[in-house]
Amino acid sequence: MSYEEISKVHKELGKLIEDSFELRRKIAREFATQKGIPLRDLASGNVDGKTMIEFNRHISNNLGGERAKNIPKDVGIER
């Protein structure tokens, strides 16, 4: 489901997802630049496992729980 579709149902959550997507894109560009690897290779997984783990950790550290705090209270999350 795209953030546009989610926005039709819940505008606040749709906007949060859109912002999160844009932030992930920015973080990925920064990480690729720092590591000197093409963004396309990073996005497609054409990098070694260690780099992929570092990238996922980098995303996690930069998005972290701060984004989770912004999830609207009326949105339930099932795990």
PDB file of N, CA and C in Angstrom:
ATOM      1  N   MET A   1       0.847  -1.163   0.000  1.00  0.00           N
ATOM      2  CA  MET A   1       0.000   0.000   0.000  1.00  0.00           C
ATOM      3  C   MET A   1       0.902   1.238   0.000  1.00  0.00           C
ATOM      4  N   SER A   2       0.654   2.157  -0.908  1.00  0.00           N
ATOM      5  CA  SER A   2       1.477   3.361  -1.008  1.00  0.00           C
ATOM      6  C   SER A   2       1.047   4.391   0.034  1.00  0.00           C
ATOM      7  N   TYR A   3       1.933   5.349   0.276  1.00  0.00           N
ATOM      8  CA  TYR A   3       1.573   6.368   1.254  1.00  0.00           C
ATOM      9  C   TYR A   3       0.416   7.227   0.759  1.00  0.00           C
ATOM     10  N   GLU A   4       0.236   7.322  -0.580  1.00  0.00           N
ATOM     11  CA  GLU A   4      -0.918   8.048  -1.118  1.00  0.00           C
ATOM     12  C   GLU A   4      -2.216   7.347  -0.724  1.00  0.00           C
ATOM     13  N   GLU A   5      -2.215   6.021  -0.814  1.00  0.00           N
ATOM     14  CA  GLU A   5      -3.408   5.254  -0.439  1.00  0.00           C
ATOM     15  C   GLU A   5      -3.666   5.355   1.067  1.00  0.00           C
ATOM     16  N   ILE A   6      -2.597   5.317   1.843  1.00  0.00           N
ATOM     17  CA  ILE A   6      -2.744   5.439   3.294  1.00  0.00           C
ATOM     18  C   ILE A   6      -3.278   6.825   3.651  1.00  0.00           C
ATOM     19  N   SER A   7      -2.810   7.854   2.937  1.00  0.00           N
ATOM     20  CA  SER A   7      -3.267   9.220   3.203  1.00  0.00           C
ATOM     21  C   SER A   7      -4.764   9.384   3.001  1.00  0.00           C
ATOM     22  N   LYS A   8      -5.327   8.600   2.088  1.00  0.00           N
ATOM     23  CA  LYS A   8      -6.775   8.673   1.865  1.00  0.00           C
ATOM     24  C   LYS A   8      -7.537   8.197   3.094  1.00  0.00           C
ATOM     25  N   VAL A   9      -6.943   7.263   3.821  1.00  0.00           N
ATOM     26  CA  VAL A   9      -7.579   6.700   5.006  1.00  0.00           C
ATOM     27  C   VAL A   9      -7.174   7.477   6.265  1.00  0.00           C
ATOM     28  N   HIS A  10      -5.884   7.851   6.336  1.00  0.00           N
ATOM     29  CA  HIS A  10      -5.369   8.538   7.533  1.00  0.00           C
ATOM     30  C   HIS A  10      -4.310   9.544   7.085  1.00  0.00           C
ATOM     31  N   LYS A  11      -4.696  10.801   6.954  1.00  0.00           N
ATOM     32  CA  LYS A  11      -3.795  11.830   6.418  1.00  0.00           C
ATOM     33  C   LYS A  11      -2.501  11.977   7.222  1.00  0.00           C
ATOM     34  N   GLU A  12      -2.612  11.988   8.534  1.00  0.00           N
ATOM     35  CA  GLU A  12      -1.439  12.187   9.389  1.00  0.00           C
ATOM     36  C   GLU A  12      -0.429  11.045   9.231  1.00  0.00           C
ATOM     37  N   LEU A  13      -0.907   9.810   9.207  1.00  0.00           N
ATOM     38  CA  LEU A  13      -0.021   8.660   9.037  1.00  0.00           C
ATOM     39  C   LEU A  13       0.584   8.654   7.635  1.00  0.00           C
ATOM     40  N   GLY A  14      -0.206   8.985   6.627  1.00  0.00           N
ATOM     41  CA  GLY A  14       0.305   9.055   5.258  1.00  0.00           C
ATOM     42  C   GLY A  14       1.445  10.046   5.131  1.00  0.00           C
ATOM     43  N   LYS A  15       1.301  11.210   5.763  1.00  0.00           N
ATOM     44  CA  LYS A  15       2.346  12.232   5.729  1.00  0.00           C
ATOM     45  C   LYS A  15       3.597  11.747   6.458  1.00  0.00           C
ATOM     46  N   LEU A  16       3.424  11.079   7.586  1.00  0.00           N
ATOM     47  CA  LEU A  16       4.556  10.541   8.340  1.00  0.00           C
ATOM     48  C   LEU A  16       5.323   9.518   7.502  1.00  0.00           C
ATOM     49  N   ILE A  17       4.606   8.658   6.808  1.00  0.00           N
ATOM     50  CA  ILE A  17       5.250   7.640   5.966  1.00  0.00           C
ATOM     51  C   ILE A  17       5.985   8.301   4.806  1.00  0.00           C
ATOM     52  N   GLU A  18       5.360   9.304   4.195  1.00  0.00           N
ATOM     53  CA  GLU A  18       6.009  10.022   3.094  1.00  0.00           C
ATOM     54  C   GLU A  18       7.292  10.696   3.580  1.00  0.00           C
ATOM     55  N   ASP A  19       7.225  11.381   4.717  1.00  0.00           N
ATOM     56  CA  ASP A  19       8.411  12.037   5.275  1.00  0.00           C
ATOM     57  C   ASP A  19       9.501  11.025   5.605  1.00  0.00           C
ATOM     58  N   SER A  20       9.111   9.886   6.145  1.00  0.00           N
ATOM     59  CA  SER A  20      10.054   8.837   6.501  1.00  0.00           C
ATOM     60  C   SER A  20      10.750   8.290   5.250  1.00  0.00           C
ATOM     61  N   PHE A  21       9.984   8.121   4.173  1.00  0.00           N
ATOM     62  CA  PHE A  21      10.542   7.644   2.910  1.00  0.00           C
ATOM     63  C   PHE A  21      11.590   8.626   2.391  1.00  0.00           C
ATOM     64  N   GLU A  22      11.262   9.914   2.423  1.00  0.00           N
ATOM     65  CA  GLU A  22      12.201  10.933   1.947  1.00  0.00           C
ATOM     66  C   GLU A  22      13.459  10.962   2.814  1.00  0.00           C
ATOM     67  N   LEU A  23      13.288  10.812   4.113  1.00  0.00           N
ATOM     68  CA  LEU A  23      14.433  10.804   5.019  1.00  0.00           C
ATOM     69  C   LEU A  23      15.314   9.577   4.763  1.00  0.00           C
ATOM     70  N   ARG A  24      14.704   8.422   4.541  1.00  0.00           N
ATOM     71  CA  ARG A  24      15.472   7.204   4.221  1.00  0.00           C
ATOM     72  C   ARG A  24      16.285   7.398   2.944  1.00  0.00           C
ATOM     73  N   ARG A  25      15.673   8.038   1.958  1.00  0.00           N
ATOM     74  CA  ARG A  25      16.368   8.295   0.692  1.00  0.00           C
ATOM     75  C   ARG A  25      17.592   9.178   0.934  1.00  0.00           C
ATOM     76  N   LYS A  26      17.424  10.223   1.734  1.00  0.00           N
ATOM     77  CA  LYS A  26      18.525  11.133   2.045  1.00  0.00           C
ATOM     78  C   LYS A  26      19.633  10.400   2.807  1.00  0.00           C
ATOM     79  N   ILE A  27      19.254   9.603   3.785  1.00  0.00           N
ATOM     80  CA  ILE A  27      20.230   8.846   4.579  1.00  0.00           C
ATOM     81  C   ILE A  27      20.994   7.868   3.690  1.00  0.00           C
ATOM     82  N   ALA A  28      20.305   7.215   2.769  1.00  0.00           N
ATOM     83  CA  ALA A  28      20.951   6.263   1.855  1.00  0.00           C
ATOM     84  C   ALA A  28      21.970   6.975   0.972  1.00  0.00           C
ATOM     85  N   ARG A  29      21.606   8.152   0.450  1.00  0.00           N
ATOM     86  CA  ARG A  29      22.547   8.921  -0.386  1.00  0.00           C
ATOM     87  C   ARG A  29      23.791   9.296   0.415  1.00  0.00           C
ATOM     88  N   GLU A  30      23.579   9.769   1.647  1.00  0.00           N
ATOM     89  CA  GLU A  30      24.708  10.156   2.495  1.00  0.00           C
ATOM     90  C   GLU A  30      25.615   8.963   2.792  1.00  0.00           C
ATOM     91  N   PHE A  31      25.017   7.820   3.109  1.00  0.00           N
ATOM     92  CA  PHE A  31      25.791   6.620   3.426  1.00  0.00           C
ATOM     93  C   PHE A  31      26.604   6.179   2.212  1.00  0.00           C
ATOM     94  N   ALA A  32      25.972   6.143   1.049  1.00  0.00           N
ATOM     95  CA  ALA A  32      26.666   5.726  -0.175  1.00  0.00           C
ATOM     96  C   ALA A  32      27.833   6.658  -0.477  1.00  0.00           C
ATOM     97  N   THR A  33      27.626   7.947  -0.290  1.00  0.00           N
ATOM     98  CA  THR A  33      28.689   8.924  -0.527  1.00  0.00           C
ATOM     99  C   THR A  33      29.842   8.712   0.448  1.00  0.00           C
ATOM    100  N   GLN A  34      29.521   8.520   1.728  1.00  0.00           N
ATOM    101  CA  GLN A  34      30.557   8.298   2.746  1.00  0.00           C
ATOM    102  C   GLN A  34      31.383   7.053   2.441  1.00  0.00           C
ATOM    103  N   LYS A  35      30.728   6.004   1.956  1.00  0.00           N
ATOM    104  CA  LYS A  35      31.410   4.738   1.683  1.00  0.00           C
ATOM    105  C   LYS A  35      32.025   4.689   0.290  1.00  0.00           C
ATOM    106  N   GLY A  36      31.699   5.684  -0.546  1.00  0.00           N
ATOM    107  CA  GLY A  36      32.249   5.711  -1.901  1.00  0.00           C
ATOM    108  C   GLY A  36      31.698   4.613  -2.796  1.00  0.00           C
ATOM    109  N   ILE A  37      30.433   4.269  -2.592  1.00  0.00           N
ATOM    110  CA  ILE A  37      29.795   3.245  -3.423  1.00  0.00           C
ATOM    111  C   ILE A  37      28.604   3.864  -4.154  1.00  0.00           C
ATOM    112  N   PRO A  38      28.286   3.349  -5.332  1.00  0.00           N
ATOM    113  CA  PRO A  38      27.131   3.876  -6.059  1.00  0.00           C
ATOM    114  C   PRO A  38      25.828   3.605  -5.294  1.00  0.00           C
ATOM    115  N   LEU A  39      24.967   4.590  -5.248  1.00  0.00           N
ATOM    116  CA  LEU A  39      23.681   4.453  -4.569  1.00  0.00           C
ATOM    117  C   LEU A  39      22.879   3.304  -5.167  1.00  0.00           C
ATOM    118  N   ARG A  40      22.967   3.138  -6.464  1.00  0.00           N
ATOM    119  CA  ARG A  40      22.234   2.057  -7.137  1.00  0.00           C
ATOM    120  C   ARG A  40      22.669   0.689  -6.605  1.00  0.00           C
ATOM    121  N   ASP A  41      23.973   0.514  -6.387  1.00  0.00           N
ATOM    122  CA  ASP A  41      24.472  -0.759  -5.840  1.00  0.00           C
ATOM    123  C   ASP A  41      23.953  -0.985  -4.424  1.00  0.00           C
ATOM    124  N   LEU A  42      23.950   0.069  -3.631  1.00  0.00           N
ATOM    125  CA  LEU A  42      23.454  -0.037  -2.261  1.00  0.00           C
ATOM    126  C   LEU A  42      21.967  -0.387  -2.260  1.00  0.00           C
ATOM    127  N   ALA A  43      21.196   0.309  -3.073  1.00  0.00           N
ATOM    128  CA  ALA A  43      19.745   0.090  -3.118  1.00  0.00           C
ATOM    129  C   ALA A  43      19.384  -1.298  -3.628  1.00  0.00           C
ATOM    130  N   SER A  44      20.182  -1.827  -4.544  1.00  0.00           N
ATOM    131  CA  SER A  44      19.868  -3.141  -5.113  1.00  0.00           C
ATOM    132  C   SER A  44      20.514  -4.285  -4.328  1.00  0.00           C
ATOM    133  N   GLY A  45      21.320  -3.952  -3.321  1.00  0.00           N
ATOM    134  CA  GLY A  45      21.949  -4.991  -2.510  1.00  0.00           C
ATOM    135  C   GLY A  45      23.208  -5.556  -3.133  1.00  0.00           C
ATOM    136  N   ASN A  46      23.754  -4.873  -4.131  1.00  0.00           N
ATOM    137  CA  ASN A  46      24.978  -5.340  -4.784  1.00  0.00           C
ATOM    138  C   ASN A  46      26.225  -4.844  -4.045  1.00  0.00           C
ATOM    139  N   VAL A  47      26.213  -5.045  -2.738  1.00  0.00           N
ATOM    140  CA  VAL A  47      27.361  -4.705  -1.896  1.00  0.00           C
ATOM    141  C   VAL A  47      27.607  -5.894  -0.970  1.00  0.00           C
ATOM    142  N   ASP A  48      28.774  -5.907  -0.344  1.00  0.00           N
ATOM    143  CA  ASP A  48      29.070  -7.041   0.541  1.00  0.00           C
ATOM    144  C   ASP A  48      28.169  -6.998   1.779  1.00  0.00           C
ATOM    145  N   GLY A  49      28.063  -8.132   2.430  1.00  0.00           N
ATOM    146  CA  GLY A  49      27.182  -8.274   3.584  1.00  0.00           C
ATOM    147  C   GLY A  49      27.490  -7.308   4.715  1.00  0.00           C
ATOM    148  N   LYS A  50      28.779  -7.080   4.964  1.00  0.00           N
ATOM    149  CA  LYS A  50      29.181  -6.171   6.040  1.00  0.00           C
ATOM    150  C   LYS A  50      28.653  -4.764   5.772  1.00  0.00           C
ATOM    151  N   THR A  51      28.758  -4.320   4.524  1.00  0.00           N
ATOM    152  CA  THR A  51      28.270  -2.986   4.161  1.00  0.00           C
ATOM    153  C   THR A  51      26.760  -2.906   4.319  1.00  0.00           C
ATOM    154  N   MET A  52      26.051  -3.969   3.948  1.00  0.00           N
ATOM    155  CA  MET A  52      24.595  -3.987   4.078  1.00  0.00           C
ATOM    156  C   MET A  52      24.182  -3.903   5.544  1.00  0.00           C
ATOM    157  N   ILE A  53      24.895  -4.629   6.406  1.00  0.00           N
ATOM    158  CA  ILE A  53      24.601  -4.573   7.840  1.00  0.00           C
ATOM    159  C   ILE A  53      24.875  -3.166   8.377  1.00  0.00           C
ATOM    160  N   GLU A  54      26.004  -2.584   7.977  1.00  0.00           N
ATOM    161  CA  GLU A  54      26.328  -1.218   8.402  1.00  0.00           C
ATOM    162  C   GLU A  54      25.260  -0.237   7.930  1.00  0.00           C
ATOM    163  N   PHE A  55      24.785  -0.421   6.708  1.00  0.00           N
ATOM    164  CA  PHE A  55      23.758   0.460   6.156  1.00  0.00           C
ATOM    165  C   PHE A  55      22.457   0.355   6.953  1.00  0.00           C
ATOM    166  N   ASN A  56      22.032  -0.868   7.228  1.00  0.00           N
ATOM    167  CA  ASN A  56      20.800  -1.051   7.994  1.00  0.00           C
ATOM    168  C   ASN A  56      20.934  -0.475   9.404  1.00  0.00           C
ATOM    169  N   ARG A  57      22.096  -0.635   9.990  1.00  0.00           N
ATOM    170  CA  ARG A  57      22.346  -0.062  11.316  1.00  0.00           C
ATOM    171  C   ARG A  57      22.322   1.469  11.242  1.00  0.00           C
ATOM    172  N   HIS A  58      22.904   2.006  10.179  1.00  0.00           N
ATOM    173  CA  HIS A  58      22.935   3.460   9.969  1.00  0.00           C
ATOM    174  C   HIS A  58      21.511   4.017   9.828  1.00  0.00           C
ATOM    175  N   ILE A  59      20.685   3.331   9.048  1.00  0.00           N
ATOM    176  CA  ILE A  59      19.274   3.735   8.883  1.00  0.00           C
ATOM    177  C   ILE A  59      18.584   3.709  10.246  1.00  0.00           C
ATOM    178  N   SER A  60      18.770   2.640  10.970  1.00  0.00           N
ATOM    179  CA  SER A  60      18.145   2.470  12.283  1.00  0.00           C
ATOM    180  C   SER A  60      18.558   3.576  13.247  1.00  0.00           C
ATOM    181  N   ASN A  61      19.843   3.859  13.274  1.00  0.00           N
ATOM    182  CA  ASN A  61      20.348   4.889  14.179  1.00  0.00           C
ATOM    183  C   ASN A  61      19.824   6.272  13.826  1.00  0.00           C
ATOM    184  N   ASN A  62      19.626   6.523  12.537  1.00  0.00           N
ATOM    185  CA  ASN A  62      19.177   7.842  12.113  1.00  0.00           C
ATOM    186  C   ASN A  62      17.667   8.023  12.183  1.00  0.00           C
ATOM    187  N   LEU A  63      16.918   6.957  12.046  1.00  0.00           N
ATOM    188  CA  LEU A  63      15.459   7.062  12.151  1.00  0.00           C
ATOM    189  C   LEU A  63      15.017   6.753  13.566  1.00  0.00           C
ATOM    190  N   GLY A  64      15.564   5.670  14.085  1.00  0.00           N
ATOM    191  CA  GLY A  64      15.342   5.266  15.462  1.00  0.00           C
ATOM    192  C   GLY A  64      13.925   5.371  15.973  1.00  0.00           C
ATOM    193  N   GLY A  65      13.817   5.447  17.277  1.00  0.00           N
ATOM    194  CA  GLY A  65      12.526   5.505  17.944  1.00  0.00           C
ATOM    195  C   GLY A  65      11.835   6.840  17.803  1.00  0.00           C
ATOM    196  N   GLU A  66      12.562   7.843  17.368  1.00  0.00           N
ATOM    197  CA  GLU A  66      11.967   9.169  17.218  1.00  0.00           C
ATOM    198  C   GLU A  66      10.788   9.128  16.261  1.00  0.00           C
ATOM    199  N   ARG A  67      10.932   8.384  15.176  1.00  0.00           N
ATOM    200  CA  ARG A  67       9.840   8.260  14.209  1.00  0.00           C
ATOM    201  C   ARG A  67       8.666   7.516  14.828  1.00  0.00           C
ATOM    202  N   ALA A  68       8.956   6.496  15.614  1.00  0.00           N
ATOM    203  CA  ALA A  68       7.884   5.713  16.233  1.00  0.00           C
ATOM    204  C   ALA A  68       7.055   6.573  17.184  1.00  0.00           C
ATOM    205  N   LYS A  69       7.689   7.538  17.831  1.00  0.00           N
ATOM    206  CA  LYS A  69       6.968   8.428  18.743  1.00  0.00           C
ATOM    207  C   LYS A  69       5.940   9.274  18.006  1.00  0.00           C
ATOM    208  N   ASN A  70       6.168   9.505  16.711  1.00  0.00           N
ATOM    209  CA  ASN A  70       5.284  10.365  15.929  1.00  0.00           C
ATOM    210  C   ASN A  70       4.091   9.634  15.335  1.00  0.00           C
ATOM    211  N   ILE A  71       4.017   8.319  15.509  1.00  0.00           N
ATOM    212  CA  ILE A  71       2.884   7.564  14.967  1.00  0.00           C
ATOM    213  C   ILE A  71       1.621   8.016  15.695  1.00  0.00           C
ATOM    214  N   PRO A  72       0.593   8.395  14.939  1.00  0.00           N
ATOM    215  CA  PRO A  72      -0.649   8.855  15.565  1.00  0.00           C
ATOM    216  C   PRO A  72      -1.195   7.832  16.559  1.00  0.00           C
ATOM    217  N   LYS A  73      -1.756   8.315  17.644  1.00  0.00           N
ATOM    218  CA  LYS A  73      -2.235   7.455  18.731  1.00  0.00           C
ATOM    219  C   LYS A  73      -3.364   6.526  18.303  1.00  0.00           C
ATOM    220  N   ASP A  74      -4.126   6.930  17.280  1.00  0.00           N
ATOM    221  CA  ASP A  74      -5.256   6.099  16.861  1.00  0.00           C
ATOM    222  C   ASP A  74      -4.870   5.016  15.857  1.00  0.00           C
ATOM    223  N   VAL A  75      -3.563   4.843  15.620  1.00  0.00           N
ATOM    224  CA  VAL A  75      -3.080   3.814  14.702  1.00  0.00           C
ATOM    225  C   VAL A  75      -2.556   2.647  15.528  1.00  0.00           C
ATOM    226  N   GLY A  76      -3.135   1.470  15.311  1.00  0.00           N
ATOM    227  CA  GLY A  76      -2.694   0.273  16.022  1.00  0.00           C
ATOM    228  C   GLY A  76      -1.606  -0.446  15.257  1.00  0.00           C
ATOM    229  N   ILE A  77      -0.654  -1.000  15.978  1.00  0.00           N
ATOM    230  CA  ILE A  77       0.434  -1.752  15.356  1.00  0.00           C
ATOM    231  C   ILE A  77       0.398  -3.166  15.905  1.00  0.00           C
ATOM    232  N   GLU A  78       0.199  -4.125  15.012  1.00  0.00           N
ATOM    233  CA  GLU A  78       0.200  -5.533  15.418  1.00  0.00           C
ATOM    234  C   GLU A  78       1.544  -6.132  15.093  1.00  0.00           C
ATOM    235  N   ARG A  79       2.081  -6.872  16.020  1.00  0.00           N
ATOM    236  CA  ARG A  79       3.381  -7.518  15.793  1.00  0.00           C
ATOM    237  C   ARG A  79       3.212  -9.000  15.842  1.00  0.00           C
TER     238      ARG A  79
END
